[in-house]
Tab-separated table of C-alpha atoms in Angstrom:
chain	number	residue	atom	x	y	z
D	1	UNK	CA	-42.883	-136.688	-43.333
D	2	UNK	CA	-46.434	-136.682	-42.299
D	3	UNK	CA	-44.923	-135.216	-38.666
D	4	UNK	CA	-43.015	-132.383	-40.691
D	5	UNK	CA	-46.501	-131.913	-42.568
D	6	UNK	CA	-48.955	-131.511	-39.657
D	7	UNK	CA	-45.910	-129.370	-37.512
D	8	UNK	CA	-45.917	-127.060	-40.878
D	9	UNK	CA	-49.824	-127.333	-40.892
D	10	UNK	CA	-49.552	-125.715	-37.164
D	11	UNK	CA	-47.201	-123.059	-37.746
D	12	UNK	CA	-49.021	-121.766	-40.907
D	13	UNK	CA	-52.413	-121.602	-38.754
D	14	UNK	CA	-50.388	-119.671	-36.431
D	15	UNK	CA	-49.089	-117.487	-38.707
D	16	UNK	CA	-52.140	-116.260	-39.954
D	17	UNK	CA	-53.579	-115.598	-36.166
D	18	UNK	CA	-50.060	-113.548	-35.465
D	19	UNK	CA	-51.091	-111.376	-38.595
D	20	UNK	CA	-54.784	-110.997	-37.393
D	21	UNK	CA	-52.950	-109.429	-33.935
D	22	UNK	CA	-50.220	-107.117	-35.722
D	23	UNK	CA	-53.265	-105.614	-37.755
D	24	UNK	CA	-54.580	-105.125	-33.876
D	25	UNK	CA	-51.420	-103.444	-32.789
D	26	UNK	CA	-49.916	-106.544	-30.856
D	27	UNK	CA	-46.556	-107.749	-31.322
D	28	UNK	CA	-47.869	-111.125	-33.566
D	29	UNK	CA	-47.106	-113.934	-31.632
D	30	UNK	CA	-49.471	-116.473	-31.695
D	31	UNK	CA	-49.856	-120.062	-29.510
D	32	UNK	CA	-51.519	-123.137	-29.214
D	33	UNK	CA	-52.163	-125.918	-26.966
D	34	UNK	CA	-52.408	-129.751	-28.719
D	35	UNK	CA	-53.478	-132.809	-27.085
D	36	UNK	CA	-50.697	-135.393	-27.834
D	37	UNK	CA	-52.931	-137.189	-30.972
D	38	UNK	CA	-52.355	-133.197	-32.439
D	39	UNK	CA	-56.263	-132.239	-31.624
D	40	UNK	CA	-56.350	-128.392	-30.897
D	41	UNK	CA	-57.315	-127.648	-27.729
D	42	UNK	CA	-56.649	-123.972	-27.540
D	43	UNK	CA	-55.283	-121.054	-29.559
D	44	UNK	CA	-54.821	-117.738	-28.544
D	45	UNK	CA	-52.908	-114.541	-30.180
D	46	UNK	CA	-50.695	-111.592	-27.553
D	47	UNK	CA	-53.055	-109.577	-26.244
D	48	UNK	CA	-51.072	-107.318	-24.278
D	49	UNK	CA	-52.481	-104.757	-26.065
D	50	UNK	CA	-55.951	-104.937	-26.728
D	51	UNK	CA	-56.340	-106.611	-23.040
D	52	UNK	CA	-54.133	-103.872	-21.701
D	53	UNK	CA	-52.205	-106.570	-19.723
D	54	UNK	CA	-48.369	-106.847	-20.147
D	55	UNK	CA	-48.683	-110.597	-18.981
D	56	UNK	CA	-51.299	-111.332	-21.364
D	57	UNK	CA	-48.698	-113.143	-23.665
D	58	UNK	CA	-50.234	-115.969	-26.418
D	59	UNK	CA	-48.578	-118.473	-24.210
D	60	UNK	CA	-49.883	-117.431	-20.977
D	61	UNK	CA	-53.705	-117.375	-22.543
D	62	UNK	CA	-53.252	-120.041	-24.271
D	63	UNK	CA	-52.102	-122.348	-20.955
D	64	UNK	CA	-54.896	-120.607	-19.223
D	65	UNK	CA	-57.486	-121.685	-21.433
D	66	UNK	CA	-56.187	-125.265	-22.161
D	67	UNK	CA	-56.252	-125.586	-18.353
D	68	UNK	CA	-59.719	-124.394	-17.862
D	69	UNK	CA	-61.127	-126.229	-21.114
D	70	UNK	CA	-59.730	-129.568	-19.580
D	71	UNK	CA	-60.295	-128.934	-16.078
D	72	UNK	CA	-56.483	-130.111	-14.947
D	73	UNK	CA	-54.360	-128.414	-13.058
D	74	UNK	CA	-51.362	-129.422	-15.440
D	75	UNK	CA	-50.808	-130.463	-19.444
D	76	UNK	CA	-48.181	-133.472	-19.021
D	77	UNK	CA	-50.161	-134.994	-21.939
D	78	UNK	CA	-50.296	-131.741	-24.210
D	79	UNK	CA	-48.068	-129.917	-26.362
D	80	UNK	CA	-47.723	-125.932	-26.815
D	81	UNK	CA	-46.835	-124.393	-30.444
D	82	UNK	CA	-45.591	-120.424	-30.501
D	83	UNK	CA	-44.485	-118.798	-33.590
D	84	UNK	CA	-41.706	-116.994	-31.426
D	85	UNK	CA	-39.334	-118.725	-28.776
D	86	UNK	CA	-40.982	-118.051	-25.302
D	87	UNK	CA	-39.664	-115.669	-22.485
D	88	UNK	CA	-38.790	-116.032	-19.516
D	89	UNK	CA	-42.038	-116.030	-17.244
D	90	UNK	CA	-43.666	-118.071	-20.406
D	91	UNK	CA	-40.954	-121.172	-19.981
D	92	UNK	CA	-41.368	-120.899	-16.501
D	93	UNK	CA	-44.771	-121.343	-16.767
D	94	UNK	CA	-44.657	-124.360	-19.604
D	95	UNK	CA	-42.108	-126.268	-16.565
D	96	UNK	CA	-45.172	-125.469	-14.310
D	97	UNK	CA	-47.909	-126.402	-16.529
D	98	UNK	CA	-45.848	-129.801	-17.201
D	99	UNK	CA	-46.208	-129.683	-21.095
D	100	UNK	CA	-44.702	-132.605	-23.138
D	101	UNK	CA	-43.520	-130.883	-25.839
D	102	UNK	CA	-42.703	-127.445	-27.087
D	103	UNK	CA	-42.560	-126.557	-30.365
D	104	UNK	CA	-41.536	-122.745	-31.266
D	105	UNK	CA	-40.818	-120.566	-34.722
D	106	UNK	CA	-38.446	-117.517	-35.156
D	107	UNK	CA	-35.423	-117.607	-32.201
D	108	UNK	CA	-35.669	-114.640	-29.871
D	109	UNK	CA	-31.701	-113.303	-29.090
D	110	UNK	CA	-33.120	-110.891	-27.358
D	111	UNK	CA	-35.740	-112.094	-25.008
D	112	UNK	CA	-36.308	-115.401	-25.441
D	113	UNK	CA	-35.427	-117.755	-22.453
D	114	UNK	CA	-34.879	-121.470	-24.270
D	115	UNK	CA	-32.272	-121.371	-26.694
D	116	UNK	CA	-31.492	-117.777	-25.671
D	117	UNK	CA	-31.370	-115.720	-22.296
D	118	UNK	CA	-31.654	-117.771	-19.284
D	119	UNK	CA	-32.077	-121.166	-21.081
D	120	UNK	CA	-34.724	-121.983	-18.580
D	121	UNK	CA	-35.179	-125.365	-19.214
D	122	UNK	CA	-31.267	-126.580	-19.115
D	123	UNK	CA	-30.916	-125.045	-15.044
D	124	UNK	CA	-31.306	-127.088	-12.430
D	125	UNK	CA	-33.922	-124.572	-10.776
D	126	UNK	CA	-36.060	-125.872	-13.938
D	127	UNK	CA	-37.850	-128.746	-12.505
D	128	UNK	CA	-39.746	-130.242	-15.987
D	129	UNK	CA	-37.873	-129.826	-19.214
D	130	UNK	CA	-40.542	-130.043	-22.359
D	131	UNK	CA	-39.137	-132.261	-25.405
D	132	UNK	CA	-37.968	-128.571	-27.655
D	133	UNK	CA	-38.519	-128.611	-31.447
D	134	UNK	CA	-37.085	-124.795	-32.444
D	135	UNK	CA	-37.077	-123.186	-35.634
D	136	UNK	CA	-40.270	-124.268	-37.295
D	137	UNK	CA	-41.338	-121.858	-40.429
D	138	UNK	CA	-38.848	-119.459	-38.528
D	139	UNK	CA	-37.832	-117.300	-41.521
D	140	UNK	CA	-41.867	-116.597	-41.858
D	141	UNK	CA	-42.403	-115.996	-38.346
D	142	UNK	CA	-39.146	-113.623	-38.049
D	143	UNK	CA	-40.836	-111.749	-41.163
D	144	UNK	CA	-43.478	-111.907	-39.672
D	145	UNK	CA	-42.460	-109.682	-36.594
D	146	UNK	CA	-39.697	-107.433	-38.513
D	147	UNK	CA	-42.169	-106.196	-40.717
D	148	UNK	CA	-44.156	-105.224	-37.830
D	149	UNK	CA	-41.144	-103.271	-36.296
D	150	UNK	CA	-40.721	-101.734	-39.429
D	151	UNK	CA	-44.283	-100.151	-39.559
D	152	UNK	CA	-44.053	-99.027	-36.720
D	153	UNK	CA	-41.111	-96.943	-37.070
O	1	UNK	CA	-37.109	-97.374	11.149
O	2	UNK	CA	-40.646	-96.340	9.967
O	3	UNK	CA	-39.757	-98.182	6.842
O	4	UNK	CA	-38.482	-101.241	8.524
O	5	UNK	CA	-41.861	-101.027	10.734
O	6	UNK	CA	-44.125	-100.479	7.524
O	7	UNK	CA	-41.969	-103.725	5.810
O	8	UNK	CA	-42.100	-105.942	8.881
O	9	UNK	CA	-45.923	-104.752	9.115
O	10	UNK	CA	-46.613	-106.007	5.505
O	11	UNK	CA	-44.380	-109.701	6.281
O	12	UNK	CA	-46.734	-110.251	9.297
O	13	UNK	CA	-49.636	-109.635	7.600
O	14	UNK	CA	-48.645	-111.405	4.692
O	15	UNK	CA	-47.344	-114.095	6.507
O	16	UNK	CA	-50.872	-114.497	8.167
O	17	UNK	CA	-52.377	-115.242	4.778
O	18	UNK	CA	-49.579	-117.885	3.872
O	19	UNK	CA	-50.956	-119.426	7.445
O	20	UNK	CA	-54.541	-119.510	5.694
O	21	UNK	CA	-53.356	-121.144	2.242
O	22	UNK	CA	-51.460	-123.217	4.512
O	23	UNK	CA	-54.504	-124.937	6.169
O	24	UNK	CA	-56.090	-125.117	2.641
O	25	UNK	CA	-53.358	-127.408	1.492
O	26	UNK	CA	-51.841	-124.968	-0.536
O	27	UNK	CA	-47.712	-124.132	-0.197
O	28	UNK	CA	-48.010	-121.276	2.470
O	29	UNK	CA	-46.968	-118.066	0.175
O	30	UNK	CA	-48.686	-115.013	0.183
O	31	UNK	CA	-47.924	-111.695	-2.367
O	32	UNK	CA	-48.867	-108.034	-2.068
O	33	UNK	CA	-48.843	-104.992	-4.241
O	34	UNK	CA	-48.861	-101.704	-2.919
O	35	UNK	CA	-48.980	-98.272	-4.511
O	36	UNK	CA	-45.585	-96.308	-3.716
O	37	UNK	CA	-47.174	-95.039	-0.544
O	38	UNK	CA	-47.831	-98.154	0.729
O	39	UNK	CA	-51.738	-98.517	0.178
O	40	UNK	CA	-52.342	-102.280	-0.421
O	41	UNK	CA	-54.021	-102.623	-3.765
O	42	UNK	CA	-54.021	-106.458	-3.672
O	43	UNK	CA	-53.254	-109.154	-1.689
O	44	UNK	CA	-53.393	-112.968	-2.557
O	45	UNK	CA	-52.234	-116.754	-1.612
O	46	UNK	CA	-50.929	-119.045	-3.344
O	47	UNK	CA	-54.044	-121.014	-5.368
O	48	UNK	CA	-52.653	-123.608	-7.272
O	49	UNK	CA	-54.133	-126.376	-5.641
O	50	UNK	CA	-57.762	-124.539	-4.514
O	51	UNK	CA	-58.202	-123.545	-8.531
O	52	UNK	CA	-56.412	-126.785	-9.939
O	53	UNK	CA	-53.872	-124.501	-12.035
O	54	UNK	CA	-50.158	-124.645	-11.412
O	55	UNK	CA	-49.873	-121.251	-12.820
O	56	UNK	CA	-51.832	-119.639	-10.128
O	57	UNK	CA	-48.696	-118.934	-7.720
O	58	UNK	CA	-49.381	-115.547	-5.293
O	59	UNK	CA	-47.349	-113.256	-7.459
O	60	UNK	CA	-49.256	-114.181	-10.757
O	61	UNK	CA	-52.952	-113.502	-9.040
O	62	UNK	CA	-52.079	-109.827	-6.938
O	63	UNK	CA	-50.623	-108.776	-10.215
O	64	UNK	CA	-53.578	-109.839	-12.622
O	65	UNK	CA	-55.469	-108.202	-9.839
O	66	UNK	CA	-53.411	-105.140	-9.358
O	67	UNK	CA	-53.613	-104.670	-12.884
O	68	UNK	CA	-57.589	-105.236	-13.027
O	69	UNK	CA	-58.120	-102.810	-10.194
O	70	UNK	CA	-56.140	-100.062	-11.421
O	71	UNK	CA	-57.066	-100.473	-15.269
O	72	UNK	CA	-53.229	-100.062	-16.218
O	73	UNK	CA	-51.621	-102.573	-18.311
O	74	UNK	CA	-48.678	-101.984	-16.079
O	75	UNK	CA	-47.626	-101.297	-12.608
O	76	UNK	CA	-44.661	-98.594	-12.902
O	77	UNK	CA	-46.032	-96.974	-9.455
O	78	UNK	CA	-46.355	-100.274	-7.285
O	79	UNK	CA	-44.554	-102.706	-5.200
O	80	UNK	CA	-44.521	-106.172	-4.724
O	81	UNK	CA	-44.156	-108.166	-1.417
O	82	UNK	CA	-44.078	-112.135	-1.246
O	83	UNK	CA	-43.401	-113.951	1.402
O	84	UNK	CA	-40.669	-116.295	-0.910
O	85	UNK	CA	-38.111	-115.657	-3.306
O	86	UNK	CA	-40.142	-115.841	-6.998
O	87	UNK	CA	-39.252	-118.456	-9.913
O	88	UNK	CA	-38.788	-117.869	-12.917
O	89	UNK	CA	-42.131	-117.361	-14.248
O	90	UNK	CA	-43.332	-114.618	-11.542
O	91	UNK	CA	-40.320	-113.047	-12.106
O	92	UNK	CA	-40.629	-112.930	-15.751
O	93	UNK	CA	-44.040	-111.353	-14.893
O	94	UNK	CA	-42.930	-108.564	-12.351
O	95	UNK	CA	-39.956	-107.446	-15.105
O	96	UNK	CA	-43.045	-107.285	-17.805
O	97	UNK	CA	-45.216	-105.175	-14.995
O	98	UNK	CA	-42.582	-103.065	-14.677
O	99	UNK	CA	-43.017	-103.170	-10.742
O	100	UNK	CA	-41.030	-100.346	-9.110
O	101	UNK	CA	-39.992	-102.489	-6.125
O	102	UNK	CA	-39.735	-106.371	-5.259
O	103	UNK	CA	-40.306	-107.019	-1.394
O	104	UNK	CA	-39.385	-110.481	-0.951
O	105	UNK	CA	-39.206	-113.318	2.931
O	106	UNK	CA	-37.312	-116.598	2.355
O	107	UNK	CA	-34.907	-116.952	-0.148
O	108	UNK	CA	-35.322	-119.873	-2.467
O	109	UNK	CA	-32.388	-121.424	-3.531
O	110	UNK	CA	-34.122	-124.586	-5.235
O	111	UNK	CA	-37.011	-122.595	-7.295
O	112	UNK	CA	-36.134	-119.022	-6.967
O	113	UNK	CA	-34.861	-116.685	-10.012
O	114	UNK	CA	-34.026	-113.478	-7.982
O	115	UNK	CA	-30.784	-114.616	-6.252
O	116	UNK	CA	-30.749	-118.082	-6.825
O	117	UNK	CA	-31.584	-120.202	-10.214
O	118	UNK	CA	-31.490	-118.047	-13.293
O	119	UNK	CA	-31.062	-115.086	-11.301
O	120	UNK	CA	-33.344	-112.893	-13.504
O	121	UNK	CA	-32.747	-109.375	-13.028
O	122	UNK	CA	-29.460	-109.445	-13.342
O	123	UNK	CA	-29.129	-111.079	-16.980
O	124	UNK	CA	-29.423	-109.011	-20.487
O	125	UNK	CA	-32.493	-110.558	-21.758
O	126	UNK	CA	-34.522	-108.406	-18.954
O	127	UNK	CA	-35.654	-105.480	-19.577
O	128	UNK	CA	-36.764	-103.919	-16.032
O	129	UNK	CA	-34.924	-104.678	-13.146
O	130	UNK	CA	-37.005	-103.450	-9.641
O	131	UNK	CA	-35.134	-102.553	-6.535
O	132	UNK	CA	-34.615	-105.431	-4.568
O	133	UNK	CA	-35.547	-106.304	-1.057
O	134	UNK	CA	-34.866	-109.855	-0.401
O	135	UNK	CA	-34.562	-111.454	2.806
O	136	UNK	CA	-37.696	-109.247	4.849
O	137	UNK	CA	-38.709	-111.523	7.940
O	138	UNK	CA	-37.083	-114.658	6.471
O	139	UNK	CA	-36.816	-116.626	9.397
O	140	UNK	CA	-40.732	-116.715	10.352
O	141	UNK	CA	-41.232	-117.259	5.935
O	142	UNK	CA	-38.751	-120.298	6.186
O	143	UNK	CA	-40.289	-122.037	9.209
O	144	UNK	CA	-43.891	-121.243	7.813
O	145	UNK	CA	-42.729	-123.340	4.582
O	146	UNK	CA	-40.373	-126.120	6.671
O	147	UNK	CA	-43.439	-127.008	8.872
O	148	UNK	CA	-45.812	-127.348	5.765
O	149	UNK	CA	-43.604	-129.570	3.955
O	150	UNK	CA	-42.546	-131.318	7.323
O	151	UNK	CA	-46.127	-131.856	8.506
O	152	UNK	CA	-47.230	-133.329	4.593
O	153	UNK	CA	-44.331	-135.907	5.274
């Protein structure tokens, strides 16, 4: 219960950093890195946009930063948190970054590269499969993103 | 045969940088990107171990800095040349560049996502598929890797 709380918690502080970068333009995904005691170590939003960078995903900053804020070349004791399920060069670089657990909102049939896609971390080229916890506030975070679409029409 | 010259040109003197990573401890790969008539914009090693991040593979640093030179936020007009087969990750990342052209040495059939693995460009969930060039000096890429791993025994 307290474990559904503090994963809710997350998602909702997410949620509110995706909406800060759809009001910016960006596709609103946003991603943290945890310690395993649930301590924040790092949040970031997409950026592909305002960074003009098409690898500037909120996973990719957000493993970036968590590596330079701990000074580690990998996360084995960290967990990442995205509102959307990650793509392909993001759960490649989670299996490189050696996170312990991933935790991810609305599914992604169309890009996504966990439960979707590739399924990255079920091949046996994957050499470090996270614990997965999918789903989490994922009607919010799919409204999230089709109201974005929508507008943008 | 002016190509072929031009690509086993770039191999050598990539494979001359994978030499230099090697003697820095580093897994001997080296990446390029070129404009479409062949100017080098970037060239880099792998760095994981030098900047203590796993994420800092070749391919991931010569497109950050491809994209930093040439103030795009993607890479339409450019190549890529690496002296191995990408993973998943960098080849998430040259799909979401948009690269024109993948240039690639030693095929990977452990870690690689090109035509091993999760075989990226070929599956629905990506959106850009470059033309494909695998297998450029392979021989000299293999042994370069094979004596690193060999001589770290």
């Amino acid at each position: 219960m307290d474990q559904t709380n503090k994963a809710d918690g997350m998602m909702l502080t997410l949620l509110a950093h995706a909406r800060v970068a759809a009001e910016a333009g960006e596709v609103p995904v946003a991603a943290a890195v945890t310690k395993s005691n649930g301590k924040v170590i790092a949040i970031a939003e997409n950026r592909m946009k305002r960074d003009g960078n098409a690898l500037h995903h909120a996973e990719m900053l957000v493993i970036f930063e968590a590596l330079r804020v701990r000074q580690t070349s990998r996360l084995e004791d960290c967990d990442l948190w995205v509102t959307l399920e990650p793509c392909t060069m993001c759960a490649g670089a989670i299996a490189h970054a050696r996170l312990r657990r991933l935790y991810f909102g609305a599914f992604d049939v169309k890009a996504g590269a966990v439960e979707s896609g590739v399924r990255f971390f079920d091949q046996p080229s994957c050499y470090h499969r996270p614990e997965i916890y999918g789903g989490l506030s994922a009607a919010a975070a799919a409204d999230l993103l089709r109201a974005f679409f929508r507008d943008r029409r």
